[in-house]
């Protein structure tokens, strides 16, 4: 195997024109082998990708699966295509969903197509979304709850 080509690609020196001790001294002075640095960058990039895309997606999929397992007959559901219906029967691989107000349209739908347990908003009023509670960065929530309990106890 020709290692002179590899040292040319990694070091950027010509290999033949460089002094014999220059490549070894540069690696010792720089601290880390360039191949190790490349592998370290790859591991770091994979770790960042895992924590920002793969892990949250797995969490969402687990929540959706749990929600689909908890659907019972009579629950209103929202499908992935935006249609609302009511579950009238459950089979091994699909739900039989009743659509419309005439109660005559029943269609089997694969379980993966159910997006949420939700009733349609048939009024003209916009639905108010709940404001999510802000979570503290380092777990000072317990201290805040204890302070609130102390404040309530002092008021009494």
mmCIF file of C-alpha atoms in Angstrom, residues 30-145:
data_model
loop_
_atom_site.group_PDB
_atom_site.id
_atom_site.type_symbol
_atom_site.label_atom_id
_atom_site.label_comp_id
_atom_site.label_asym_id
_atom_site.label_seq_id
_atom_site.Cartn_x
_atom_site.Cartn_y
_atom_site.Cartn_z
ATOM 1 C CA UNK A 30 -0.009 19.570 16.178
ATOM 2 C CA UNK A 31 -1.079 17.114 18.834
ATOM 3 C CA UNK A 32 -3.539 14.808 17.007
ATOM 4 C CA UNK A 33 -3.342 12.684 13.929
ATOM 5 C CA UNK A 34 -5.478 14.196 11.121
ATOM 6 C CA UNK A 35 -7.298 10.893 10.574
ATOM 7 C CA UNK A 36 -8.293 10.859 14.236
ATOM 8 C CA UNK A 37 -9.563 14.444 13.867
ATOM 9 C CA UNK A 38 -11.709 13.449 10.857
ATOM 10 C CA UNK A 39 -13.168 10.492 12.752
ATOM 11 C CA UNK A 40 -13.808 12.730 15.766
ATOM 12 C CA UNK A 41 -15.670 15.244 13.569
ATOM 13 C CA UNK A 42 -17.773 12.429 12.098
ATOM 14 C CA UNK A 43 -18.684 11.158 15.569
ATOM 15 C CA UNK A 44 -19.583 14.671 16.739
ATOM 16 C CA UNK A 45 -21.741 15.339 13.661
ATOM 17 C CA UNK A 46 -23.537 12.005 14.100
ATOM 18 C CA UNK A 47 -24.135 12.800 17.786
ATOM 19 C CA UNK A 48 -25.613 16.203 16.946
ATOM 20 C CA UNK A 49 -27.808 14.658 14.242
ATOM 21 C CA UNK A 50 -28.992 12.008 16.696
ATOM 22 C CA UNK A 51 -29.970 14.486 19.418
ATOM 23 C CA UNK A 52 -31.624 17.001 17.082
ATOM 24 C CA UNK A 53 -33.416 14.770 14.583
ATOM 25 C CA UNK A 54 -33.411 11.034 15.283
ATOM 26 C CA UNK A 55 -34.208 11.094 19.018
ATOM 27 C CA UNK A 56 -37.159 13.549 18.827
ATOM 28 C CA UNK A 57 -38.622 11.613 15.887
ATOM 29 C CA UNK A 58 -38.460 8.351 17.840
ATOM 30 C CA UNK A 59 -40.161 10.089 20.765
ATOM 31 C CA UNK A 60 -42.968 11.408 18.522
ATOM 32 C CA UNK A 61 -43.467 7.974 16.957
ATOM 33 C CA UNK A 62 -43.715 6.355 20.401
ATOM 34 C CA UNK A 63 -46.314 8.935 21.499
ATOM 35 C CA UNK A 64 -48.348 8.386 18.313
ATOM 36 C CA UNK A 65 -48.216 4.607 18.783
ATOM 37 C CA UNK A 66 -49.374 4.950 22.392
ATOM 38 C CA UNK A 67 -52.228 7.251 21.317
ATOM 39 C CA UNK A 68 -53.324 4.774 18.613
ATOM 40 C CA UNK A 69 -53.326 1.916 21.115
ATOM 41 C CA UNK A 70 -55.606 3.912 23.455
ATOM 42 C CA UNK A 71 -58.294 4.587 20.817
ATOM 43 C CA UNK A 72 -61.601 2.943 21.681
ATOM 44 C CA UNK A 73 -64.914 2.536 19.894
ATOM 45 C CA UNK A 74 -66.783 5.846 19.909
ATOM 46 C CA UNK A 75 -63.686 8.087 19.979
ATOM 47 C CA UNK A 76 -63.591 10.980 17.496
ATOM 48 C CA UNK A 77 -60.402 10.929 15.411
ATOM 49 C CA UNK A 78 -58.565 13.139 12.942
ATOM 50 C CA UNK A 79 -56.964 11.363 9.985
ATOM 51 C CA UNK A 80 -53.688 12.350 8.345
ATOM 52 C CA UNK A 81 -55.577 13.665 5.292
ATOM 53 C CA UNK A 82 -57.586 16.099 7.470
ATOM 54 C CA UNK A 83 -60.871 14.209 7.685
ATOM 55 C CA UNK A 84 -62.705 13.805 10.978
ATOM 56 C CA UNK A 85 -64.604 10.660 11.891
ATOM 57 C CA UNK A 86 -65.798 8.448 14.691
ATOM 58 C CA UNK A 87 -64.428 4.960 15.355
ATOM 59 C CA UNK A 88 -67.203 2.341 15.160
ATOM 60 C CA UNK A 89 -65.134 -0.856 15.008
ATOM 61 C CA UNK A 90 -61.531 -1.952 15.570
ATOM 62 C CA UNK A 91 -59.835 -4.804 13.725
ATOM 63 C CA UNK A 92 -56.275 -6.128 13.855
ATOM 64 C CA UNK A 93 -54.835 -3.720 11.292
ATOM 65 C CA UNK A 94 -57.451 -1.016 10.793
ATOM 66 C CA UNK A 95 -60.203 1.090 12.318
ATOM 67 C CA UNK A 96 -63.656 1.247 10.777
ATOM 68 C CA UNK A 97 -64.464 4.958 10.865
ATOM 69 C CA UNK A 98 -67.827 6.592 10.321
ATOM 70 C CA UNK A 99 -67.711 9.827 8.341
ATOM 71 C CA UNK A 100 -70.328 12.534 7.886
ATOM 72 C CA UNK A 101 -73.535 13.361 9.671
ATOM 73 C CA UNK A 102 -75.763 10.805 7.943
ATOM 74 C CA UNK A 103 -74.016 7.912 9.782
ATOM 75 C CA UNK A 104 -74.041 5.818 6.643
ATOM 76 C CA UNK A 105 -70.472 6.183 5.439
ATOM 77 C CA UNK A 106 -68.176 3.659 7.124
ATOM 78 C CA UNK A 107 -64.689 3.187 5.767
ATOM 79 C CA UNK A 108 -61.879 0.954 7.043
ATOM 80 C CA UNK A 109 -58.721 2.983 7.603
ATOM 81 C CA UNK A 110 -55.226 1.685 8.406
ATOM 82 C CA UNK A 111 -54.239 2.480 12.001
ATOM 83 C CA UNK A 112 -51.170 4.473 10.922
ATOM 84 C CA UNK A 113 -53.404 7.032 9.176
ATOM 85 C CA UNK A 114 -54.996 8.171 12.449
ATOM 86 C CA UNK A 115 -53.267 11.404 13.413
ATOM 87 C CA UNK A 116 -55.029 12.417 16.652
ATOM 88 C CA UNK A 117 -57.980 11.866 18.942
ATOM 89 C CA UNK A 118 -59.846 15.104 18.284
ATOM 90 C CA UNK A 119 -63.339 16.393 17.615
ATOM 91 C CA UNK A 120 -63.933 18.931 14.854
ATOM 92 C CA UNK A 121 -64.518 22.554 15.863
ATOM 93 C CA UNK A 122 -67.866 23.248 14.191
ATOM 94 C CA UNK A 123 -68.318 26.710 15.720
ATOM 95 C CA UNK A 124 -67.014 29.920 14.196
ATOM 96 C CA UNK A 125 -64.866 30.636 17.255
ATOM 97 C CA UNK A 126 -61.154 29.929 16.832
ATOM 98 C CA UNK A 127 -59.808 27.261 19.119
ATOM 99 C CA UNK A 128 -57.493 28.600 21.817
ATOM 100 C CA UNK A 129 -54.298 26.633 22.065
ATOM 101 C CA UNK A 130 -52.997 26.041 25.586
ATOM 102 C CA UNK A 131 -49.839 27.914 26.459
ATOM 103 C CA UNK A 132 -47.110 25.392 27.242
ATOM 104 C CA UNK A 133 -45.458 25.764 30.616
ATOM 105 C CA UNK A 134 -41.842 26.839 30.378
ATOM 106 C CA UNK A 135 -39.439 24.282 31.756
ATOM 107 C CA UNK A 136 -36.351 25.507 33.606
ATOM 108 C CA UNK A 137 -32.986 24.647 32.167
ATOM 109 C CA UNK A 138 -31.394 23.132 35.269
ATOM 110 C CA UNK A 139 -34.340 21.734 37.217
ATOM 111 C CA UNK A 140 -35.107 24.665 39.520
ATOM 112 C CA UNK A 141 -38.815 23.840 39.168
ATOM 113 C CA UNK A 142 -38.853 22.008 42.511
ATOM 114 C CA UNK A 143 -37.513 25.093 44.253
ATOM 115 C CA UNK A 144 -40.181 27.254 42.588
ATOM 116 C CA UNK A 145 -42.938 24.842 43.691
#
